[in-house]
mmCIF file of C-alpha atoms in Angstrom:
data_model
loop_
_atom_site.group_PDB
_atom_site.id
_atom_site.type_symbol
_atom_site.label_atom_id
_atom_site.label_comp_id
_atom_site.label_asym_id
_atom_site.label_seq_id
_atom_site.Cartn_x
_atom_site.Cartn_y
_atom_site.Cartn_z
ATOM 1 C CA MET A 15 29.549 -47.671 31.435
ATOM 2 C CA ILE A 16 31.521 -49.764 33.922
ATOM 3 C CA GLU A 17 30.165 -49.489 37.435
ATOM 4 C CA GLY A 18 32.668 -48.988 40.268
ATOM 5 C CA PRO A 19 32.835 -51.126 43.407
ATOM 6 C CA GLU A 20 30.844 -48.595 45.447
ATOM 7 C CA THR A 21 27.952 -48.664 42.967
ATOM 8 C CA LEU A 22 28.048 -52.458 42.891
ATOM 9 C CA ARG A 23 27.971 -52.653 46.680
ATOM 10 C CA ALA A 24 24.872 -50.456 46.627
ATOM 11 C CA LEU A 25 23.277 -52.722 44.028
ATOM 12 C CA MET A 26 24.037 -55.828 46.095
ATOM 13 C CA ALA A 27 22.472 -54.216 49.151
ATOM 14 C CA GLU A 28 19.405 -53.291 47.066
ATOM 15 C CA ILE A 29 19.006 -56.872 45.799
ATOM 16 C CA GLY A 30 19.847 -58.252 49.236
ATOM 17 C CA PRO A 31 16.519 -58.518 51.060
ATOM 18 C CA ARG A 32 14.962 -60.128 47.976
ATOM 19 C CA TRP A 33 17.870 -62.482 47.203
ATOM 20 C CA ALA A 34 16.179 -65.739 48.177
ATOM 21 C CA LEU A 35 12.996 -64.965 46.229
ATOM 22 C CA ASP A 36 14.703 -65.646 42.881
ATOM 23 C CA LEU A 37 18.087 -67.315 43.291
ATOM 24 C CA PRO A 38 18.759 -67.992 39.565
ATOM 25 C CA GLY A 39 17.579 -64.549 38.444
ATOM 26 C CA HIS A 40 19.396 -62.596 41.124
ATOM 27 C CA SER A 41 22.537 -64.702 40.688
ATOM 28 C CA GLN A 42 22.613 -63.878 36.979
ATOM 29 C CA ARG A 43 22.004 -60.217 37.728
ATOM 30 C CA VAL A 44 25.031 -60.223 40.040
ATOM 31 C CA LYS A 45 27.212 -61.916 37.419
ATOM 32 C CA ASP A 46 26.095 -59.449 34.750
ATOM 33 C CA ALA A 47 26.700 -56.468 37.032
ATOM 34 C CA TYR A 48 30.254 -57.488 37.894
ATOM 35 C CA ALA A 49 31.257 -58.744 34.427
ATOM 36 C CA PRO A 50 32.403 -55.422 32.873
ATOM 37 C CA LEU A 51 34.430 -54.423 35.923
ATOM 38 C CA LEU A 52 36.090 -57.830 36.184
ATOM 39 C CA ALA A 53 36.837 -57.879 32.453
ATOM 40 C CA SER A 54 38.774 -54.625 32.814
ATOM 41 C CA ALA A 55 40.447 -55.600 36.105
ATOM 42 C CA PRO A 56 44.249 -55.931 36.202
ATOM 43 C CA LYS A 57 45.580 -59.347 35.226
ATOM 44 C CA ASN A 58 49.062 -58.448 34.037
ATOM 45 C CA GLY A 59 52.039 -60.308 35.424
ATOM 46 C CA VAL A 60 50.090 -63.542 35.927
ATOM 47 C CA ALA A 61 50.641 -66.604 33.727
ATOM 48 C CA VAL A 62 47.762 -69.095 33.622
ATOM 49 C CA ALA A 63 48.176 -72.815 32.890
ATOM 50 C CA ARG A 64 44.760 -74.239 31.942
ATOM 51 C CA ASN A 65 43.122 -77.629 32.386
ATOM 52 C CA LEU A 66 45.944 -79.536 34.008
ATOM 53 C CA ALA A 67 44.699 -83.068 34.706
ATOM 54 C CA TYR A 68 44.879 -84.354 38.274
ATOM 55 C CA GLY A 69 42.743 -87.419 37.409
ATOM 56 C CA THR A 70 41.343 -89.306 34.448
ATOM 57 C CA HIS A 71 37.836 -87.811 34.309
ATOM 58 C CA ALA A 72 37.234 -84.841 32.002
ATOM 59 C CA ARG A 73 36.270 -82.672 34.991
ATOM 60 C CA GLN A 74 39.285 -83.651 37.090
ATOM 61 C CA VAL A 75 41.295 -80.662 35.926
ATOM 62 C CA LEU A 76 42.605 -77.451 37.444
ATOM 63 C CA ASP A 77 44.028 -74.094 36.388
ATOM 64 C CA ILE A 78 47.154 -72.589 37.951
ATOM 65 C CA PHE A 79 47.700 -68.821 38.182
ATOM 66 C CA ARG A 80 51.386 -68.060 38.631
ATOM 67 C CA PRO A 81 52.578 -64.545 39.415
ATOM 68 C CA SER A 82 55.717 -63.430 37.651
ATOM 69 C CA GLY A 83 58.832 -64.564 39.507
ATOM 70 C CA ALA A 84 56.944 -66.822 41.916
ATOM 71 C CA ARG A 85 59.213 -69.142 43.836
ATOM 72 C CA HIS A 86 58.223 -70.998 47.023
ATOM 73 C CA ALA A 87 55.104 -68.815 47.089
ATOM 74 C CA PRO A 88 52.116 -69.631 49.295
ATOM 75 C CA VAL A 89 49.277 -71.351 47.457
ATOM 76 C CA VAL A 90 45.533 -70.625 47.469
ATOM 77 C CA ALA A 91 43.324 -73.321 45.930
ATOM 78 C CA PHE A 92 39.668 -72.541 45.232
ATOM 79 C CA VAL A 93 36.711 -74.935 44.837
ATOM 80 C CA HIS A 94 33.544 -73.513 43.230
ATOM 81 C CA GLY A 95 29.926 -74.254 44.047
ATOM 82 C CA GLY A 96 26.865 -75.203 42.022
ATOM 83 C CA ALA A 97 24.397 -77.053 44.271
ATOM 84 C CA PHE A 98 26.352 -80.305 43.681
ATOM 85 C CA VAL A 99 24.864 -80.845 40.196
ATOM 86 C CA ARG A 100 26.181 -77.896 38.170
ATOM 87 C CA GLY A 101 28.892 -75.257 38.107
ATOM 88 C CA ASP A 102 32.333 -74.855 36.571
ATOM 89 C CA LYS A 103 35.654 -73.396 37.600
ATOM 90 C CA CYS A 104 34.992 -70.845 34.851
ATOM 91 C CA THR A 105 31.283 -70.257 35.231
ATOM 92 C CA SER A 106 31.611 -67.175 33.006
ATOM 93 C CA ALA A 107 34.392 -65.358 31.185
ATOM 94 C CA GLU A 108 35.505 -63.825 34.502
ATOM 95 C CA LEU A 109 34.117 -66.003 37.317
ATOM 96 C CA TYR A 110 35.907 -67.623 39.078
ATOM 97 C CA ASP A 111 39.197 -66.603 37.507
ATOM 98 C CA ASN A 112 38.762 -63.300 39.339
ATOM 99 C CA VAL A 113 39.412 -64.975 42.703
ATOM 100 C CA LEU A 114 42.719 -66.496 41.620
ATOM 101 C CA HIS A 115 43.850 -63.426 39.686
ATOM 102 C CA TRP A 116 43.409 -61.381 42.858
ATOM 103 C CA PHE A 117 45.429 -63.770 45.003
ATOM 104 C CA ALA A 118 48.114 -64.091 42.319
ATOM 105 C CA ARG A 119 48.398 -60.302 42.285
ATOM 106 C CA GLN A 120 49.138 -60.520 46.035
ATOM 107 C CA GLY A 121 51.995 -62.975 45.433
ATOM 108 C CA PHE A 122 50.167 -66.292 45.873
ATOM 109 C CA VAL A 123 50.076 -69.116 43.381
ATOM 110 C CA GLY A 124 46.355 -69.510 42.681
ATOM 111 C CA VAL A 125 44.644 -72.768 41.771
ATOM 112 C CA ASN A 126 41.100 -73.161 40.404
ATOM 113 C CA ILE A 127 39.853 -76.733 40.928
ATOM 114 C CA GLU A 128 37.166 -78.474 38.877
ATOM 115 C CA TYR A 129 35.479 -81.659 40.144
ATOM 116 C CA ARG A 130 32.913 -84.280 39.149
ATOM 117 C CA LEU A 131 29.231 -83.562 39.737
ATOM 118 C CA ALA A 132 26.269 -85.509 41.067
ATOM 119 C CA PRO A 133 24.516 -87.717 40.223
ATOM 120 C CA GLU A 134 27.494 -89.178 38.343
ATOM 121 C CA ALA A 135 29.738 -88.711 41.377
ATOM 122 C CA PRO A 136 27.594 -88.913 44.555
ATOM 123 C CA TYR A 137 28.907 -88.506 48.109
ATOM 124 C CA PRO A 138 31.817 -88.501 48.823
ATOM 125 C CA GLY A 139 32.886 -87.969 45.208
ATOM 126 C CA GLY A 140 33.423 -84.215 45.472
ATOM 127 C CA ALA A 141 35.565 -84.526 48.593
ATOM 128 C CA ARG A 142 37.573 -87.337 47.014
ATOM 129 C CA ASP A 143 38.247 -85.125 43.995
ATOM 130 C CA VAL A 144 39.445 -82.319 46.276
ATOM 131 C CA ALA A 145 41.739 -84.837 47.995
ATOM 132 C CA GLN A 146 43.076 -86.026 44.646
ATOM 133 C CA ALA A 147 43.640 -82.471 43.438
ATOM 134 C CA MET A 148 45.454 -81.541 46.643
ATOM 135 C CA ALA A 149 47.668 -84.631 46.409
ATOM 136 C CA TRP A 150 48.522 -83.680 42.818
ATOM 137 C CA LEU A 151 49.328 -80.132 43.883
ATOM 138 C CA HIS A 152 51.465 -81.347 46.768
ATOM 139 C CA ALA A 153 53.586 -83.226 44.238
ATOM 140 C CA GLN A 154 53.516 -80.705 41.371
ATOM 141 C CA VAL A 155 52.908 -77.149 42.558
ATOM 142 C CA ALA A 156 56.602 -76.449 43.170
ATOM 143 C CA ASP A 157 57.066 -76.647 39.388
ATOM 144 C CA TYR A 158 54.746 -73.623 39.167
ATOM 145 C CA GLY A 159 56.491 -71.600 41.869
ATOM 146 C CA GLY A 160 54.327 -72.722 44.780
ATOM 147 C CA ASP A 161 55.281 -74.025 48.214
ATOM 148 C CA PRO A 162 53.524 -77.370 48.845
ATOM 149 C CA SER A 163 53.890 -76.892 52.594
ATOM 150 C CA ARG A 164 51.847 -73.649 52.493
ATOM 151 C CA MET A 165 48.628 -74.496 50.693
ATOM 152 C CA MET A 166 45.274 -73.054 51.768
ATOM 153 C CA LEU A 167 41.873 -74.233 50.514
ATOM 154 C CA ILE A 168 38.867 -71.986 49.893
ATOM 155 C CA GLY A 169 35.499 -73.564 49.174
ATOM 156 C CA HIS A 170 32.317 -71.723 48.174
ATOM 157 C CA SER A 171 28.800 -73.132 48.564
ATOM 158 C CA ALA A 172 28.818 -76.830 47.526
ATOM 159 C CA GLY A 173 32.567 -76.452 47.035
ATOM 160 C CA GLY A 174 32.743 -75.519 50.707
ATOM 161 C CA THR A 175 31.010 -78.809 51.520
ATOM 162 C CA HIS A 176 33.655 -80.742 49.613
ATOM 163 C CA VAL A 177 36.499 -78.762 51.183
ATOM 164 C CA ALA A 178 35.118 -79.261 54.697
ATOM 165 C CA ASN A 179 34.517 -82.977 54.227
ATOM 166 C CA TYR A 180 38.060 -83.394 52.902
ATOM 167 C CA ALA A 181 39.763 -81.240 55.518
ATOM 168 C CA PHE A 182 37.895 -82.505 58.583
ATOM 169 C CA ASP A 183 37.364 -86.198 57.794
ATOM 170 C CA PRO A 184 40.543 -88.332 58.132
ATOM 171 C CA ASP A 185 38.851 -91.088 56.128
ATOM 172 C CA LEU A 186 38.808 -88.806 53.073
ATOM 173 C CA GLN A 187 42.519 -87.925 53.263
ATOM 174 C CA PRO A 188 44.566 -90.695 51.657
ATOM 175 C CA GLY A 189 48.140 -89.618 52.305
ATOM 176 C CA GLY A 190 47.043 -86.998 54.831
ATOM 177 C CA CYS A 191 45.569 -83.508 54.561
ATOM 178 C CA HIS A 192 47.692 -81.256 52.357
ATOM 179 C CA ALA A 193 45.889 -78.037 53.324
ATOM 180 C CA ARG A 194 47.360 -75.850 56.057
ATOM 181 C CA ALA A 195 44.021 -74.103 56.565
ATOM 182 C CA VAL A 196 40.542 -73.801 55.077
ATOM 183 C CA VAL A 197 38.182 -70.930 54.347
ATOM 184 C CA LEU A 198 34.545 -71.980 54.062
ATOM 185 C CA VAL A 199 32.543 -69.290 52.258
ATOM 186 C CA SER A 200 28.748 -69.604 52.200
ATOM 187 C CA ALA A 201 29.253 -73.351 52.515
ATOM 188 C CA ARG A 202 26.541 -75.970 52.831
ATOM 189 C CA LEU A 203 27.701 -77.557 56.065
ATOM 190 C CA GLN A 204 24.516 -79.536 56.715
ATOM 191 C CA ALA A 205 22.637 -81.609 54.148
ATOM 192 C CA ASP A 206 18.864 -81.245 54.361
ATOM 193 C CA GLN A 207 15.597 -81.662 52.529
ATOM 194 C CA SER A 208 13.986 -78.697 54.261
ATOM 195 C CA PRO A 209 11.127 -76.942 52.449
ATOM 196 C CA GLU A 210 13.214 -73.798 52.917
ATOM 197 C CA ASN A 211 16.035 -75.236 50.799
ATOM 198 C CA PRO A 212 15.617 -74.272 47.115
ATOM 199 C CA ASN A 213 18.512 -76.570 46.220
ATOM 200 C CA ALA A 214 17.094 -79.647 47.945
ATOM 201 C CA PRO A 215 17.100 -81.667 44.667
ATOM 202 C CA GLY A 216 20.845 -81.089 44.297
ATOM 203 C CA VAL A 217 21.429 -82.115 47.909
ATOM 204 C CA ARG A 218 19.475 -85.316 47.297
ATOM 205 C CA ALA A 219 21.397 -86.027 44.079
ATOM 206 C CA TYR A 220 24.705 -85.813 45.959
ATOM 207 C CA PHE A 221 23.936 -87.115 49.438
ATOM 208 C CA GLY A 222 21.412 -89.748 48.338
ATOM 209 C CA ASP A 223 17.770 -90.593 48.854
ATOM 210 C CA ASP A 224 18.203 -91.872 52.410
ATOM 211 C CA VAL A 225 17.795 -88.746 54.519
ATOM 212 C CA SER A 226 18.730 -90.744 57.640
ATOM 213 C CA LEU A 227 22.333 -90.756 56.349
ATOM 214 C CA TYR A 228 22.598 -86.983 55.965
ATOM 215 C CA ALA A 229 23.848 -86.280 59.485
ATOM 216 C CA GLU A 230 26.802 -88.655 59.199
ATOM 217 C CA ARG A 231 27.636 -87.421 55.686
ATOM 218 C CA SER A 232 27.495 -83.696 56.451
ATOM 219 C CA PRO A 233 30.504 -81.619 57.499
ATOM 220 C CA MET A 234 28.591 -80.447 60.577
ATOM 221 C CA ARG A 235 29.384 -83.645 62.485
ATOM 222 C CA LEU A 236 33.113 -83.317 61.754
ATOM 223 C CA ALA A 237 33.821 -80.127 63.704
ATOM 224 C CA GLY A 238 35.564 -81.942 66.544
ATOM 225 C CA LEU A 239 37.603 -84.345 64.391
ATOM 226 C CA SER A 240 40.376 -82.003 63.247
ATOM 227 C CA ASP A 241 42.314 -79.035 64.537
ATOM 228 C CA ILE A 242 42.924 -77.568 61.061
ATOM 229 C CA PRO A 243 42.638 -73.757 61.201
ATOM 230 C CA ALA A 244 39.308 -72.672 59.744
ATOM 231 C CA PHE A 245 37.810 -69.335 58.748
ATOM 232 C CA ILE A 246 34.013 -69.338 58.352
ATOM 233 C CA VAL A 247 32.507 -66.679 56.076
ATOM 234 C CA ILE A 248 28.819 -66.041 55.370
ATOM 235 C CA ALA A 249 27.094 -63.360 53.312
ATOM 236 C CA GLU A 250 24.494 -61.079 54.828
ATOM 237 C CA PHE A 251 22.022 -62.259 52.182
ATOM 238 C CA GLU A 252 22.407 -66.006 51.883
ATOM 239 C CA ASN A 253 20.716 -68.940 50.257
ATOM 240 C CA PRO A 254 18.237 -70.081 52.918
ATOM 241 C CA LEU A 255 19.847 -71.720 55.981
ATOM 242 C CA LEU A 256 23.468 -71.494 54.811
ATOM 243 C CA ASP A 257 24.143 -68.615 57.197
ATOM 244 C CA VAL A 258 22.508 -70.584 60.022
ATOM 245 C CA TYR A 259 24.659 -73.618 59.255
ATOM 246 C CA GLY A 260 27.790 -71.456 59.102
ATOM 247 C CA LEU A 261 27.057 -70.078 62.547
ATOM 248 C CA GLU A 262 26.349 -73.533 63.923
ATOM 249 C CA PHE A 263 29.560 -74.960 62.482
ATOM 250 C CA ALA A 264 31.555 -72.086 63.970
ATOM 251 C CA HIS A 265 29.900 -72.745 67.348
ATOM 252 C CA ARG A 266 30.743 -76.441 67.150
ATOM 253 C CA LEU A 267 34.363 -75.606 66.339
ATOM 254 C CA ALA A 268 34.460 -73.223 69.288
ATOM 255 C CA ASP A 269 32.954 -75.807 71.594
ATOM 256 C CA ALA A 270 35.385 -78.526 70.480
ATOM 257 C CA ARG A 271 38.478 -76.297 70.588
ATOM 258 C CA ARG A 272 37.453 -74.121 73.550
ATOM 259 C CA ARG A 273 38.071 -70.952 71.545
ATOM 260 C CA ALA A 274 36.176 -69.290 68.752
ATOM 261 C CA PRO A 275 37.322 -69.724 65.153
ATOM 262 C CA ARG A 276 37.684 -66.784 62.842
ATOM 263 C CA PHE A 277 34.239 -65.789 61.574
ATOM 264 C CA LEU A 278 32.994 -63.028 59.272
ATOM 265 C CA GLN A 279 29.635 -61.929 57.913
ATOM 266 C CA MET A 280 30.114 -59.970 54.676
ATOM 267 C CA ARG A 281 27.624 -57.151 55.124
ATOM 268 C CA GLY A 282 25.860 -55.999 51.981
ATOM 269 C CA HIS A 283 26.854 -59.100 50.036
ATOM 270 C CA ASN A 284 24.856 -62.065 48.815
ATOM 271 C CA HIS A 285 25.672 -65.686 48.070
ATOM 272 C CA MET A 286 27.108 -64.854 44.629
ATOM 273 C CA SER A 287 28.652 -61.427 45.132
ATOM 274 C CA VAL A 288 30.687 -62.724 48.056
ATOM 275 C CA MET A 289 32.937 -64.343 45.405
ATOM 276 C CA ALA A 290 32.143 -62.138 42.385
ATOM 277 C CA HIS A 291 33.626 -59.049 44.054
ATOM 278 C CA PHE A 292 37.204 -60.396 44.070
ATOM 279 C CA ASN A 293 39.528 -58.374 41.795
ATOM 280 C CA SER A 294 36.857 -55.687 41.436
ATOM 281 C CA GLY A 295 38.640 -53.106 43.563
ATOM 282 C CA GLU A 296 36.859 -54.182 46.746
ATOM 283 C CA GLU A 297 39.376 -56.079 48.881
ATOM 284 C CA ALA A 298 37.920 -56.510 52.367
ATOM 285 C CA LEU A 299 37.393 -60.279 52.239
ATOM 286 C CA GLY A 300 40.642 -60.938 50.413
ATOM 287 C CA ARG A 301 42.590 -58.966 53.013
ATOM 288 C CA GLU A 302 40.831 -60.811 55.835
ATOM 289 C CA ILE A 303 41.782 -64.148 54.262
ATOM 290 C CA MET A 304 45.388 -63.068 53.797
ATOM 291 C CA ASP A 305 45.535 -61.908 57.424
ATOM 292 C CA PHE A 306 44.102 -65.246 58.534
ATOM 293 C CA PHE A 307 46.724 -67.121 56.517
ATOM 294 C CA SER A 308 49.590 -64.955 57.754
ATOM 295 C CA SER A 309 48.507 -65.557 61.374
ATOM 296 C CA LEU A 310 49.008 -69.328 61.132
ATOM 297 C CA PRO A 311 51.927 -70.866 63.010
ATOM 298 C CA VAL A 312 55.013 -71.316 60.862
#
C-alpha cells in the first residue's frame, strides 16, 4: 500500500523527536517510506538528459530535466548533501530526481548537480565544482530550454555549504556568480568538531585537520560579502546544530543588510524528509521557493 502525504507527514512527526539518535537508520526509514509514493508520482512531459559532463572528473556531471515546450524557462539547479564524503545526485531510484521533476512540472528547467567528494577534493573543491557547473550551465542551458539569466541554486546539507561558499565568496566565482538567488536547506553553514556533531569526521575530511582554519572556510563568515537574495530553510528535526547555524546565518544576513532574509522552519519535517517530500503531493516548500523566486527584481 502506498502511503499518502498526510500519513507520511504523521510518520515524520513521529520519528522527529528521535531523529538525531540514529541518523543513518532514520534517514533510511524516511527514504523507504517515501519511495513508493515518489515512484508513482507524475513525471510525464519531462525529458531527462543524464550525466552531462561539466568537467573531466567522473563525478563532474549533471542531469537536466526539461519540461515539454520549455523555452527561456527559469532554471533551478540542485546540489545534494552527504556529509562531504558521500552522497549522489541519485541517492536512490527516486531521490533526488523528485526535486527536479517537481520543479520541471511547474515549468522550470531542473538541474541535478553531482560533485567531487572529500578527501579526494577537500575545501574548496565542492564550491569550485558548483562554480564550474554553473559556468557550464550559463553557456549551455539555453540549448535545453533554460534562461541563463534566471538560474537559482538550491543546496541541501553539505550541498548547501558548497552553494553558500560559491554564492557568497567572490574568490570562488571565476567569471562571476551565475546564480540569481540561493536557497540553503538544512545547510552546514559552520564547520565544527563539536561532540554534538555526528558528522564531524566528514567535516574534518573536507575542511582539514587544522580546526583554526574552520572559521575562515565556513560560509558563516561570508554573510556580509554579497547581496545575493537568499532563502534559509531548516527542518524542525535537524541534524544537531544545523538549525542553530541556519538561524545564525539568517541573523548575520539581516544584520549586514539591515533587513531580514526569507526564513522558514519546515514543521514536522526532518533533515531528510525536507527534500524527500518533493513531488509527493505535499507542495508547501516548493511553493514557498517559487514565491521567493518570483519576488526577485526583474
